[in-house]
Amino acid sequence: MERDESPDATYARTWSDGRGEVRFFTRADGSRLRYYTVGTGPALVLLHTVRGQLDYFQRVIPLLWDHYTVYALDLPGMGWSDIVPGAQYEEPQLRAAVAEFVRGLDLHDVILSGESLGGALSLSASIDLKDRVSRVVAFNSYDYPQGGERGNWIARLIISSVRMPVVGPFFATQEPRPVFRAILRGGYVDKSKLPEDFITELLRSGRRKGYDKVSRGIFRSLKGFDRARERYPRVSAPVTLVYSENDWSRPAERDRVANALADVHRITVPRTGHFSALERPDEMARILLDAA
């Protein structure tokens, strides 16, 4: 397992204005999750997207740190969290990591929120943390078939190839910048909102030894998030369910999620794609502030 003595904060320093702190949370198995924390007030835990890291919320966190104690997390193996050889990245393992993080920091009355993969994990993990979560705010929850493959033809080609049994390991190591940029742009209406320096950072963290196995494991696990939707009727916390108008999910899929939840308030963000934290950070922050 590749380990650094202290968590990488190189990129976080460029957007955090010297506020907050990047730390490691050590799990029971000895592996570590990188997280950034800042602010005062109620606890807000933010969970990032597929092939993402905590810096995904770089435009949202500064709008919230005077109102919340924010905890933005790198999910297992992703960003600069430890890469554990042989680790699994199915929904139960990722959900368990989120629950262990919240319990390990002894957080209570938490607003649990995330986008895409993080939105689905927020819903599912809230079941295991029902005595600690006051509300879930799920943005563009990634709990349907295909997902990112709907972004554009390049995303469809690369993601489906990464999942394949023989050629998948090869494609998982191939991330030329123009292709990576094109895949990510499939999640934006206004493609100028994708930060070039964030692409650089994702490619930098993605060069770590073993990251190709993490990436492949995540993409192969996504069908499990479709199945995990069966857990949603057990969500007891009130839910704010947010979809961008141009999200990859289809209207029937959004309705299916909403209908599975007992206490749900629905919001649609107009003229926005799948990655709303970067495309419409002001709107995400407004929704999270209203959730308080």
PDB file of C-alpha atoms in Angstrom:
ATOM      1  CA  MET A   1       0.000   0.000   0.000  1.00  0.00           C
ATOM      2  CA  GLU A   2       1.423   3.364  -1.062  1.00  0.00           C
ATOM      3  CA  ARG A   3       1.513   5.694   1.928  1.00  0.00           C
ATOM      4  CA  ASP A   4       2.541   9.310   2.425  1.00  0.00           C
ATOM      5  CA  GLU A   5       3.249  10.529   5.922  1.00  0.00           C
ATOM      6  CA  SER A   6       0.914  13.516   5.567  1.00  0.00           C
ATOM      7  CA  PRO A   7      -2.094  14.019   3.263  1.00  0.00           C
ATOM      8  CA  ASP A   8      -1.531  15.808  -0.017  1.00  0.00           C
ATOM      9  CA  ALA A   9      -2.846  19.377   0.151  1.00  0.00           C
ATOM     10  CA  THR A  10      -1.067  20.822  -2.893  1.00  0.00           C
ATOM     11  CA  TYR A  11      -4.166  21.520  -4.945  1.00  0.00           C
ATOM     12  CA  ALA A  12      -6.474  22.228  -1.985  1.00  0.00           C
ATOM     13  CA  ARG A  13      -4.272  25.189  -1.052  1.00  0.00           C
ATOM     14  CA  THR A  14      -5.027  26.829  -4.408  1.00  0.00           C
ATOM     15  CA  TRP A  15      -8.749  27.195  -3.698  1.00  0.00           C
ATOM     16  CA  SER A  16      -9.081  27.168   0.111  1.00  0.00           C
ATOM     17  CA  ASP A  17      -7.610  30.653   0.702  1.00  0.00           C
ATOM     18  CA  GLY A  18      -5.505  29.308   3.569  1.00  0.00           C
ATOM     19  CA  ARG A  19      -8.570  28.202   5.514  1.00  0.00           C
ATOM     20  CA  GLY A  20      -9.286  24.746   6.820  1.00  0.00           C
ATOM     21  CA  GLU A  21      -7.054  21.703   7.094  1.00  0.00           C
ATOM     22  CA  VAL A  22      -6.406  18.557   5.059  1.00  0.00           C
ATOM     23  CA  ARG A  23      -6.167  15.475   7.283  1.00  0.00           C
ATOM     24  CA  PHE A  24      -6.141  11.693   7.277  1.00  0.00           C
ATOM     25  CA  PHE A  25      -8.787   9.585   8.997  1.00  0.00           C
ATOM     26  CA  THR A  26      -7.375   6.164   9.896  1.00  0.00           C
ATOM     27  CA  ARG A  27      -9.797   3.282   9.536  1.00  0.00           C
ATOM     28  CA  ALA A  28      -9.908   0.142  11.662  1.00  0.00           C
ATOM     29  CA  ASP A  29      -7.937  -1.775   9.012  1.00  0.00           C
ATOM     30  CA  GLY A  30      -5.144   0.811   9.092  1.00  0.00           C
ATOM     31  CA  SER A  31      -5.962   2.392   5.719  1.00  0.00           C
ATOM     32  CA  ARG A  32      -6.486   6.142   5.606  1.00  0.00           C
ATOM     33  CA  LEU A  33      -9.056   8.421   4.040  1.00  0.00           C
ATOM     34  CA  ARG A  34      -8.028  11.954   3.142  1.00  0.00           C
ATOM     35  CA  TYR A  35     -10.477  14.693   4.090  1.00  0.00           C
ATOM     36  CA  TYR A  36     -10.670  18.467   4.262  1.00  0.00           C
ATOM     37  CA  THR A  37     -12.421  20.220   7.113  1.00  0.00           C
ATOM     38  CA  VAL A  38     -13.226  23.870   7.645  1.00  0.00           C
ATOM     39  CA  GLY A  39     -15.775  26.171   9.234  1.00  0.00           C
ATOM     40  CA  THR A  40     -18.140  26.270  12.182  1.00  0.00           C
ATOM     41  CA  GLY A  41     -21.730  25.211  12.701  1.00  0.00           C
ATOM     42  CA  PRO A  42     -23.645  22.009  11.964  1.00  0.00           C
ATOM     43  CA  ALA A  43     -21.696  19.116  10.453  1.00  0.00           C
ATOM     44  CA  LEU A  44     -21.933  18.775   6.669  1.00  0.00           C
ATOM     45  CA  VAL A  45     -20.284  15.752   5.039  1.00  0.00           C
ATOM     46  CA  LEU A  46     -19.682  16.025   1.281  1.00  0.00           C
ATOM     47  CA  LEU A  47     -19.138  12.968  -0.947  1.00  0.00           C
ATOM     48  CA  HIS A  48     -17.706  13.366  -4.440  1.00  0.00           C
ATOM     49  CA  THR A  49     -18.452  11.906  -7.863  1.00  0.00           C
ATOM     50  CA  VAL A  50     -17.147   8.903  -9.793  1.00  0.00           C
ATOM     51  CA  ARG A  51     -13.424   9.380 -10.646  1.00  0.00           C
ATOM     52  CA  GLY A  52     -13.341  12.372  -8.344  1.00  0.00           C
ATOM     53  CA  GLN A  53     -11.947  13.624  -5.062  1.00  0.00           C
ATOM     54  CA  LEU A  54     -12.813  16.163  -2.362  1.00  0.00           C
ATOM     55  CA  ASP A  55     -11.557  19.077  -4.496  1.00  0.00           C
ATOM     56  CA  TYR A  56     -14.643  18.537  -6.653  1.00  0.00           C
ATOM     57  CA  PHE A  57     -16.409  20.836  -4.148  1.00  0.00           C
ATOM     58  CA  GLN A  58     -13.803  23.606  -4.455  1.00  0.00           C
ATOM     59  CA  ARG A  59     -16.356  26.188  -5.663  1.00  0.00           C
ATOM     60  CA  VAL A  60     -19.033  25.211  -3.134  1.00  0.00           C
ATOM     61  CA  ILE A  61     -17.099  24.933   0.137  1.00  0.00           C
ATOM     62  CA  PRO A  62     -16.091  28.637   0.335  1.00  0.00           C
ATOM     63  CA  LEU A  63     -19.790  29.525   0.112  1.00  0.00           C
ATOM     64  CA  LEU A  64     -20.549  27.280   3.096  1.00  0.00           C
ATOM     65  CA  TRP A  65     -17.669  27.521   5.553  1.00  0.00           C
ATOM     66  CA  ASP A  66     -19.218  30.391   7.509  1.00  0.00           C
ATOM     67  CA  HIS A  67     -22.369  28.332   8.060  1.00  0.00           C
ATOM     68  CA  TYR A  68     -21.249  24.708   8.459  1.00  0.00           C
ATOM     69  CA  THR A  69     -18.403  22.617   9.751  1.00  0.00           C
ATOM     70  CA  VAL A  70     -17.618  21.025   6.419  1.00  0.00           C
ATOM     71  CA  TYR A  71     -16.033  17.599   5.989  1.00  0.00           C
ATOM     72  CA  ALA A  72     -15.211  16.776   2.361  1.00  0.00           C
ATOM     73  CA  LEU A  73     -13.960  13.226   1.905  1.00  0.00           C
ATOM     74  CA  ASP A  74     -11.827  11.312  -0.593  1.00  0.00           C
ATOM     75  CA  LEU A  75     -13.592   7.961  -0.937  1.00  0.00           C
ATOM     76  CA  PRO A  76     -11.439   4.801  -0.530  1.00  0.00           C
ATOM     77  CA  GLY A  77      -8.633   4.579  -3.072  1.00  0.00           C
ATOM     78  CA  MET A  78      -9.733   7.787  -4.788  1.00  0.00           C
ATOM     79  CA  GLY A  79      -8.101  11.194  -4.728  1.00  0.00           C
ATOM     80  CA  TRP A  80      -5.298  10.865  -2.182  1.00  0.00           C
ATOM     81  CA  SER A  81      -6.843   8.276   0.123  1.00  0.00           C
ATOM     82  CA  ASP A  82      -4.738   5.142   0.554  1.00  0.00           C
ATOM     83  CA  ILE A  83      -4.819   2.552  -2.223  1.00  0.00           C
ATOM     84  CA  VAL A  84      -5.131  -0.885  -0.632  1.00  0.00           C
ATOM     85  CA  PRO A  85      -4.089  -3.838  -2.824  1.00  0.00           C
ATOM     86  CA  GLY A  86      -6.989  -6.201  -3.436  1.00  0.00           C
ATOM     87  CA  ALA A  87      -9.587  -3.808  -2.019  1.00  0.00           C
ATOM     88  CA  GLN A  88     -13.160  -3.977  -3.292  1.00  0.00           C
ATOM     89  CA  TYR A  89     -15.060  -0.889  -4.421  1.00  0.00           C
ATOM     90  CA  GLU A  90     -18.599  -2.182  -4.458  1.00  0.00           C
ATOM     91  CA  GLU A  91     -21.411  -0.147  -2.915  1.00  0.00           C
ATOM     92  CA  PRO A  92     -21.311  -1.960   0.468  1.00  0.00           C
ATOM     93  CA  GLN A  93     -17.571  -1.300   0.897  1.00  0.00           C
ATOM     94  CA  LEU A  94     -17.832   2.399  -0.005  1.00  0.00           C
ATOM     95  CA  ARG A  95     -20.904   2.816   2.167  1.00  0.00           C
ATOM     96  CA  ALA A  96     -19.118   1.170   5.105  1.00  0.00           C
ATOM     97  CA  ALA A  97     -16.220   3.620   4.720  1.00  0.00           C
ATOM     98  CA  VAL A  98     -18.570   6.612   4.903  1.00  0.00           C
ATOM     99  CA  ALA A  99     -20.299   5.219   7.981  1.00  0.00           C
ATOM    100  CA  GLU A 100     -16.948   4.489   9.660  1.00  0.00           C
ATOM    101  CA  PHE A 101     -15.769   8.031   8.934  1.00  0.00           C
ATOM    102  CA  VAL A 102     -18.857   9.655  10.482  1.00  0.00           C
ATOM    103  CA  ARG A 103     -18.776   7.384  13.530  1.00  0.00           C
ATOM    104  CA  GLY A 104     -15.007   7.650  13.897  1.00  0.00           C
ATOM    105  CA  LEU A 105     -15.172  11.453  14.110  1.00  0.00           C
ATOM    106  CA  ASP A 106     -18.219  11.081  16.372  1.00  0.00           C
ATOM    107  CA  LEU A 107     -20.335  13.415  14.248  1.00  0.00           C
ATOM    108  CA  HIS A 108     -24.002  13.965  15.130  1.00  0.00           C
ATOM    109  CA  ASP A 109     -26.912  15.795  13.491  1.00  0.00           C
ATOM    110  CA  VAL A 110     -25.043  15.470  10.213  1.00  0.00           C
ATOM    111  CA  ILE A 111     -26.286  16.735   6.873  1.00  0.00           C
ATOM    112  CA  LEU A 112     -25.027  14.027   4.528  1.00  0.00           C
ATOM    113  CA  SER A 113     -24.692  15.190   0.955  1.00  0.00           C
ATOM    114  CA  GLY A 114     -23.015  14.241  -2.280  1.00  0.00           C
ATOM    115  CA  GLU A 115     -23.258  14.327  -6.032  1.00  0.00           C
ATOM    116  CA  SER A 116     -23.458  11.440  -8.514  1.00  0.00           C
ATOM    117  CA  LEU A 117     -21.863   8.426  -6.788  1.00  0.00           C
ATOM    118  CA  GLY A 118     -21.726  10.575  -3.654  1.00  0.00           C
ATOM    119  CA  GLY A 119     -25.459  11.282  -3.872  1.00  0.00           C
ATOM    120  CA  ALA A 120     -26.300   7.579  -4.010  1.00  0.00           C
ATOM    121  CA  LEU A 121     -23.901   6.884  -1.116  1.00  0.00           C
ATOM    122  CA  SER A 122     -25.496   9.665   0.942  1.00  0.00           C
ATOM    123  CA  LEU A 123     -28.887   8.022   0.621  1.00  0.00           C
ATOM    124  CA  SER A 124     -27.657   4.512   1.326  1.00  0.00           C
ATOM    125  CA  ALA A 125     -25.225   5.381   4.139  1.00  0.00           C
ATOM    126  CA  SER A 126     -27.881   7.393   5.958  1.00  0.00           C
ATOM    127  CA  ILE A 127     -29.653   4.108   6.699  1.00  0.00           C
ATOM    128  CA  ASP A 128     -26.617   2.834   8.603  1.00  0.00           C
ATOM    129  CA  LEU A 129     -26.184   6.226  10.291  1.00  0.00           C
ATOM    130  CA  LYS A 130     -29.819   6.919  11.069  1.00  0.00           C
ATOM    131  CA  ASP A 131     -29.060   8.015  14.648  1.00  0.00           C
ATOM    132  CA  ARG A 132     -26.486  10.539  13.395  1.00  0.00           C
ATOM    133  CA  VAL A 133     -27.957  12.001  10.176  1.00  0.00           C
ATOM    134  CA  SER A 134     -30.460  14.853  10.328  1.00  0.00           C
ATOM    135  CA  ARG A 135     -30.965  15.241   6.560  1.00  0.00           C
ATOM    136  CA  VAL A 136     -29.747  13.896   3.236  1.00  0.00           C
ATOM    137  CA  VAL A 137     -29.215  16.202   0.262  1.00  0.00           C
ATOM    138  CA  ALA A 138     -28.579  14.047  -2.808  1.00  0.00           C
ATOM    139  CA  PHE A 139     -27.536  15.713  -6.079  1.00  0.00           C
ATOM    140  CA  ASN A 140     -27.869  13.785  -9.353  1.00  0.00           C
ATOM    141  CA  SER A 141     -27.825  10.429  -7.589  1.00  0.00           C
ATOM    142  CA  TYR A 142     -25.963   7.825  -9.682  1.00  0.00           C
ATOM    143  CA  ASP A 143     -28.180   4.764  -9.160  1.00  0.00           C
ATOM    144  CA  TYR A 144     -29.269   3.747 -12.656  1.00  0.00           C
ATOM    145  CA  PRO A 145     -27.746   1.661 -15.485  1.00  0.00           C
ATOM    146  CA  GLN A 146     -25.063   3.068 -17.817  1.00  0.00           C
ATOM    147  CA  GLY A 147     -24.676   6.386 -16.011  1.00  0.00           C
ATOM    148  CA  GLY A 148     -21.593   8.188 -17.314  1.00  0.00           C
ATOM    149  CA  GLU A 149     -21.790   6.252 -20.568  1.00  0.00           C
ATOM    150  CA  ARG A 150     -24.704   8.527 -21.433  1.00  0.00           C
ATOM    151  CA  GLY A 151     -22.460  11.604 -21.375  1.00  0.00           C
ATOM    152  CA  ASN A 152     -21.189  11.295 -24.961  1.00  0.00           C
ATOM    153  CA  TRP A 153     -19.828   8.709 -27.367  1.00  0.00           C
ATOM    154  CA  ILE A 154     -16.279   8.996 -26.005  1.00  0.00           C
ATOM    155  CA  ALA A 155     -17.468   8.301 -22.461  1.00  0.00           C
ATOM    156  CA  ARG A 156     -19.529   5.371 -23.727  1.00  0.00           C
ATOM    157  CA  LEU A 157     -16.526   3.882 -25.517  1.00  0.00           C
ATOM    158  CA  ILE A 158     -13.971   4.329 -22.732  1.00  0.00           C
ATOM    159  CA  ILE A 159     -16.142   3.417 -19.726  1.00  0.00           C
ATOM    160  CA  SER A 160     -17.581   0.327 -21.389  1.00  0.00           C
ATOM    161  CA  SER A 161     -14.041  -0.705 -22.414  1.00  0.00           C
ATOM    162  CA  VAL A 162     -12.686  -0.253 -18.864  1.00  0.00           C
ATOM    163  CA  ARG A 163     -15.380  -2.621 -17.614  1.00  0.00           C
ATOM    164  CA  MET A 164     -14.516  -5.387 -20.087  1.00  0.00           C
ATOM    165  CA  PRO A 165     -12.751  -8.487 -18.711  1.00  0.00           C
ATOM    166  CA  VAL A 166      -9.742  -8.760 -21.076  1.00  0.00           C
ATOM    167  CA  VAL A 167      -9.009  -5.275 -22.434  1.00  0.00           C
ATOM    168  CA  GLY A 168     -10.340  -3.459 -19.346  1.00  0.00           C
ATOM    169  CA  PRO A 169      -7.012  -3.311 -17.450  1.00  0.00           C
ATOM    170  CA  PHE A 170      -5.340  -1.717 -20.481  1.00  0.00           C
ATOM    171  CA  PHE A 171      -8.023   0.956 -20.949  1.00  0.00           C
ATOM    172  CA  ALA A 172      -7.956   1.732 -17.201  1.00  0.00           C
ATOM    173  CA  THR A 173      -4.350   2.904 -17.545  1.00  0.00           C
ATOM    174  CA  GLN A 174      -5.048   5.148 -20.544  1.00  0.00           C
ATOM    175  CA  GLU A 175      -6.011   8.710 -19.607  1.00  0.00           C
ATOM    176  CA  PRO A 176      -4.694  11.096 -22.270  1.00  0.00           C
ATOM    177  CA  ARG A 177      -5.724  14.612 -21.307  1.00  0.00           C
ATOM    178  CA  PRO A 178      -7.842  15.379 -24.406  1.00  0.00           C
ATOM    179  CA  VAL A 179      -9.847  12.166 -23.979  1.00  0.00           C
ATOM    180  CA  PHE A 180     -10.241  12.672 -20.225  1.00  0.00           C
ATOM    181  CA  ARG A 181     -11.403  16.253 -20.798  1.00  0.00           C
ATOM    182  CA  ALA A 182     -13.894  15.124 -23.457  1.00  0.00           C
ATOM    183  CA  ILE A 183     -15.379  12.515 -21.109  1.00  0.00           C
ATOM    184  CA  LEU A 184     -15.850  15.034 -18.302  1.00  0.00           C
ATOM    185  CA  ARG A 185     -17.380  17.625 -20.633  1.00  0.00           C
ATOM    186  CA  GLY A 186     -20.192  15.173 -21.265  1.00  0.00           C
ATOM    187  CA  GLY A 187     -21.486  16.150 -17.816  1.00  0.00           C
ATOM    188  CA  TYR A 188     -21.768  19.901 -18.490  1.00  0.00           C
ATOM    189  CA  VAL A 189     -24.179  22.173 -20.309  1.00  0.00           C
ATOM    190  CA  ASP A 190     -21.702  25.065 -20.117  1.00  0.00           C
ATOM    191  CA  LYS A 191     -18.481  23.228 -20.876  1.00  0.00           C
ATOM    192  CA  SER A 192     -16.377  26.271 -19.976  1.00  0.00           C
ATOM    193  CA  LYS A 193     -17.193  25.560 -16.313  1.00  0.00           C
ATOM    194  CA  LEU A 194     -14.862  22.536 -16.243  1.00  0.00           C
ATOM    195  CA  PRO A 195     -11.647  23.833 -14.577  1.00  0.00           C
ATOM    196  CA  GLU A 196      -8.479  22.932 -16.450  1.00  0.00           C
ATOM    197  CA  ASP A 197      -6.478  22.919 -13.228  1.00  0.00           C
ATOM    198  CA  PHE A 198      -8.891  20.375 -11.754  1.00  0.00           C
ATOM    199  CA  ILE A 199      -8.287  18.123 -14.764  1.00  0.00           C
ATOM    200  CA  THR A 200      -4.563  18.446 -14.046  1.00  0.00           C
ATOM    201  CA  GLU A 201      -5.132  17.474 -10.417  1.00  0.00           C
ATOM    202  CA  LEU A 202      -7.285  14.451 -11.281  1.00  0.00           C
ATOM    203  CA  LEU A 203      -4.635  13.237 -13.711  1.00  0.00           C
ATOM    204  CA  ARG A 204      -1.949  13.803 -11.051  1.00  0.00           C
ATOM    205  CA  SER A 205      -3.736  11.739  -8.384  1.00  0.00           C
ATOM    206  CA  GLY A 206      -4.610   9.191 -11.074  1.00  0.00           C
ATOM    207  CA  ARG A 207      -0.924   8.528 -11.744  1.00  0.00           C
ATOM    208  CA  ARG A 208      -0.452   6.891  -8.358  1.00  0.00           C
ATOM    209  CA  LYS A 209       0.625   3.261  -8.366  1.00  0.00           C
ATOM    210  CA  GLY A 210      -2.464   1.049  -8.347  1.00  0.00           C
ATOM    211  CA  TYR A 211      -4.928   3.784  -9.307  1.00  0.00           C
ATOM    212  CA  ASP A 212      -5.819   1.999 -12.544  1.00  0.00           C
ATOM    213  CA  LYS A 213      -7.165  -0.899 -10.467  1.00  0.00           C
ATOM    214  CA  VAL A 214      -9.173   1.520  -8.338  1.00  0.00           C
ATOM    215  CA  SER A 215     -10.635   3.202 -11.421  1.00  0.00           C
ATOM    216  CA  ARG A 216     -11.578  -0.108 -12.991  1.00  0.00           C
ATOM    217  CA  GLY A 217     -13.044  -1.368  -9.723  1.00  0.00           C
ATOM    218  CA  ILE A 218     -15.228   1.721  -9.374  1.00  0.00           C
ATOM    219  CA  PHE A 219     -16.575   1.576 -12.915  1.00  0.00           C
ATOM    220  CA  ARG A 220     -17.277  -2.141 -12.601  1.00  0.00           C
ATOM    221  CA  SER A 221     -19.092  -1.587  -9.288  1.00  0.00           C
ATOM    222  CA  LEU A 222     -21.639   0.901 -10.601  1.00  0.00           C
ATOM    223  CA  LYS A 223     -24.271  -1.733 -11.356  1.00  0.00           C
ATOM    224  CA  GLY A 224     -24.288  -2.384  -7.629  1.00  0.00           C
ATOM    225  CA  PHE A 225     -25.504   1.148  -7.028  1.00  0.00           C
ATOM    226  CA  ASP A 226     -28.468   0.397  -9.264  1.00  0.00           C
ATOM    227  CA  ARG A 227     -29.260  -2.613  -7.044  1.00  0.00           C
ATOM    228  CA  ALA A 228     -28.620  -0.618  -3.848  1.00  0.00           C
ATOM    229  CA  ARG A 229     -31.591   1.560  -4.763  1.00  0.00           C
ATOM    230  CA  GLU A 230     -33.671  -1.215  -3.211  1.00  0.00           C
ATOM    231  CA  ARG A 231     -32.446   0.086   0.180  1.00  0.00           C
ATOM    232  CA  TYR A 232     -33.990   3.523  -0.284  1.00  0.00           C
ATOM    233  CA  PRO A 233     -37.363   2.730   1.364  1.00  0.00           C
ATOM    234  CA  ARG A 234     -35.377   2.273   4.589  1.00  0.00           C
ATOM    235  CA  VAL A 235     -34.093   5.872   4.536  1.00  0.00           C
ATOM    236  CA  SER A 236     -35.566   7.510   7.631  1.00  0.00           C
ATOM    237  CA  ALA A 237     -33.983  10.969   7.405  1.00  0.00           C
ATOM    238  CA  PRO A 238     -35.771  13.659   5.390  1.00  0.00           C
ATOM    239  CA  VAL A 239     -34.294  13.932   1.906  1.00  0.00           C
ATOM    240  CA  THR A 240     -33.772  16.839  -0.446  1.00  0.00           C
ATOM    241  CA  LEU A 241     -33.516  15.159  -3.853  1.00  0.00           C
ATOM    242  CA  VAL A 242     -31.899  17.395  -6.456  1.00  0.00           C
ATOM    243  CA  TYR A 243     -31.565  16.731 -10.180  1.00  0.00           C
ATOM    244  CA  SER A 244     -30.085  18.975 -12.813  1.00  0.00           C
ATOM    245  CA  GLU A 245     -32.358  19.541 -15.758  1.00  0.00           C
ATOM    246  CA  ASN A 246     -29.746  18.009 -18.085  1.00  0.00           C
ATOM    247  CA  ASP A 247     -28.515  15.255 -15.788  1.00  0.00           C
ATOM    248  CA  TRP A 248     -27.817  11.832 -17.330  1.00  0.00           C
ATOM    249  CA  SER A 249     -30.709  10.275 -15.386  1.00  0.00           C
ATOM    250  CA  ARG A 250     -34.078   9.971 -17.102  1.00  0.00           C
ATOM    251  CA  PRO A 251     -37.378  11.321 -15.717  1.00  0.00           C
ATOM    252  CA  ALA A 252     -38.704   7.838 -14.934  1.00  0.00           C
ATOM    253  CA  GLU A 253     -35.498   7.010 -13.043  1.00  0.00           C
ATOM    254  CA  ARG A 254     -35.774  10.188 -11.002  1.00  0.00           C
ATOM    255  CA  ASP A 255     -39.395   9.418 -10.168  1.00  0.00           C
ATOM    256  CA  ARG A 256     -38.458   5.892  -9.134  1.00  0.00           C
ATOM    257  CA  VAL A 257     -35.954   7.235  -6.589  1.00  0.00           C
ATOM    258  CA  ALA A 258     -38.373   9.847  -5.237  1.00  0.00           C
ATOM    259  CA  ASN A 259     -41.193   7.307  -4.929  1.00  0.00           C
ATOM    260  CA  ALA A 260     -38.972   5.009  -2.862  1.00  0.00           C
ATOM    261  CA  LEU A 261     -38.362   7.703  -0.227  1.00  0.00           C
ATOM    262  CA  ALA A 262     -40.772   8.387   2.607  1.00  0.00           C
ATOM    263  CA  ASP A 263     -39.936  12.050   3.264  1.00  0.00           C
ATOM    264  CA  VAL A 264     -38.661  13.781   0.143  1.00  0.00           C
ATOM    265  CA  HIS A 265     -38.519  17.301  -1.260  1.00  0.00           C
ATOM    266  CA  ARG A 266     -37.641  17.498  -4.971  1.00  0.00           C
ATOM    267  CA  ILE A 267     -35.710  20.266  -6.710  1.00  0.00           C
ATOM    268  CA  THR A 268     -34.712  20.648 -10.357  1.00  0.00           C
ATOM    269  CA  VAL A 269     -31.783  22.903 -11.267  1.00  0.00           C
ATOM    270  CA  PRO A 270     -32.332  24.366 -14.762  1.00  0.00           C
ATOM    271  CA  ARG A 271     -29.782  24.471 -17.586  1.00  0.00           C
ATOM    272  CA  THR A 272     -27.250  22.364 -15.703  1.00  0.00           C
ATOM    273  CA  GLY A 273     -25.538  19.022 -16.352  1.00  0.00           C
ATOM    274  CA  HIS A 274     -24.425  16.155 -14.131  1.00  0.00           C
ATOM    275  CA  PHE A 275     -21.578  18.023 -12.397  1.00  0.00           C
ATOM    276  CA  SER A 276     -23.551  20.788 -10.734  1.00  0.00           C
ATOM    277  CA  ALA A 277     -20.992  21.486  -7.977  1.00  0.00           C
ATOM    278  CA  LEU A 278     -18.652  22.923 -10.600  1.00  0.00           C
ATOM    279  CA  GLU A 279     -21.217  24.214 -13.084  1.00  0.00           C
ATOM    280  CA  ARG A 280     -23.670  25.815 -10.608  1.00  0.00           C
ATOM    281  CA  PRO A 281     -21.893  26.040  -7.218  1.00  0.00           C
ATOM    282  CA  ASP A 282     -24.059  28.974  -6.159  1.00  0.00           C
ATOM    283  CA  GLU A 283     -27.193  26.895  -6.601  1.00  0.00           C
ATOM    284  CA  MET A 284     -25.744  23.884  -4.781  1.00  0.00           C
ATOM    285  CA  ALA A 285     -24.690  26.125  -1.888  1.00  0.00           C
ATOM    286  CA  ARG A 286     -28.138  27.753  -1.734  1.00  0.00           C
ATOM    287  CA  ILE A 287     -29.833  24.356  -1.534  1.00  0.00           C
ATOM    288  CA  LEU A 288     -27.462  23.170   1.189  1.00  0.00           C
ATOM    289  CA  LEU A 289     -27.966  26.359   3.202  1.00  0.00           C
ATOM    290  CA  ASP A 290     -31.741  25.931   2.924  1.00  0.00           C
ATOM    291  CA  ALA A 291     -31.335  22.376   4.225  1.00  0.00           C
ATOM    292  CA  ALA A 292     -30.108  23.697   7.556  1.00  0.00           C
TER     293      ALA A 292
END
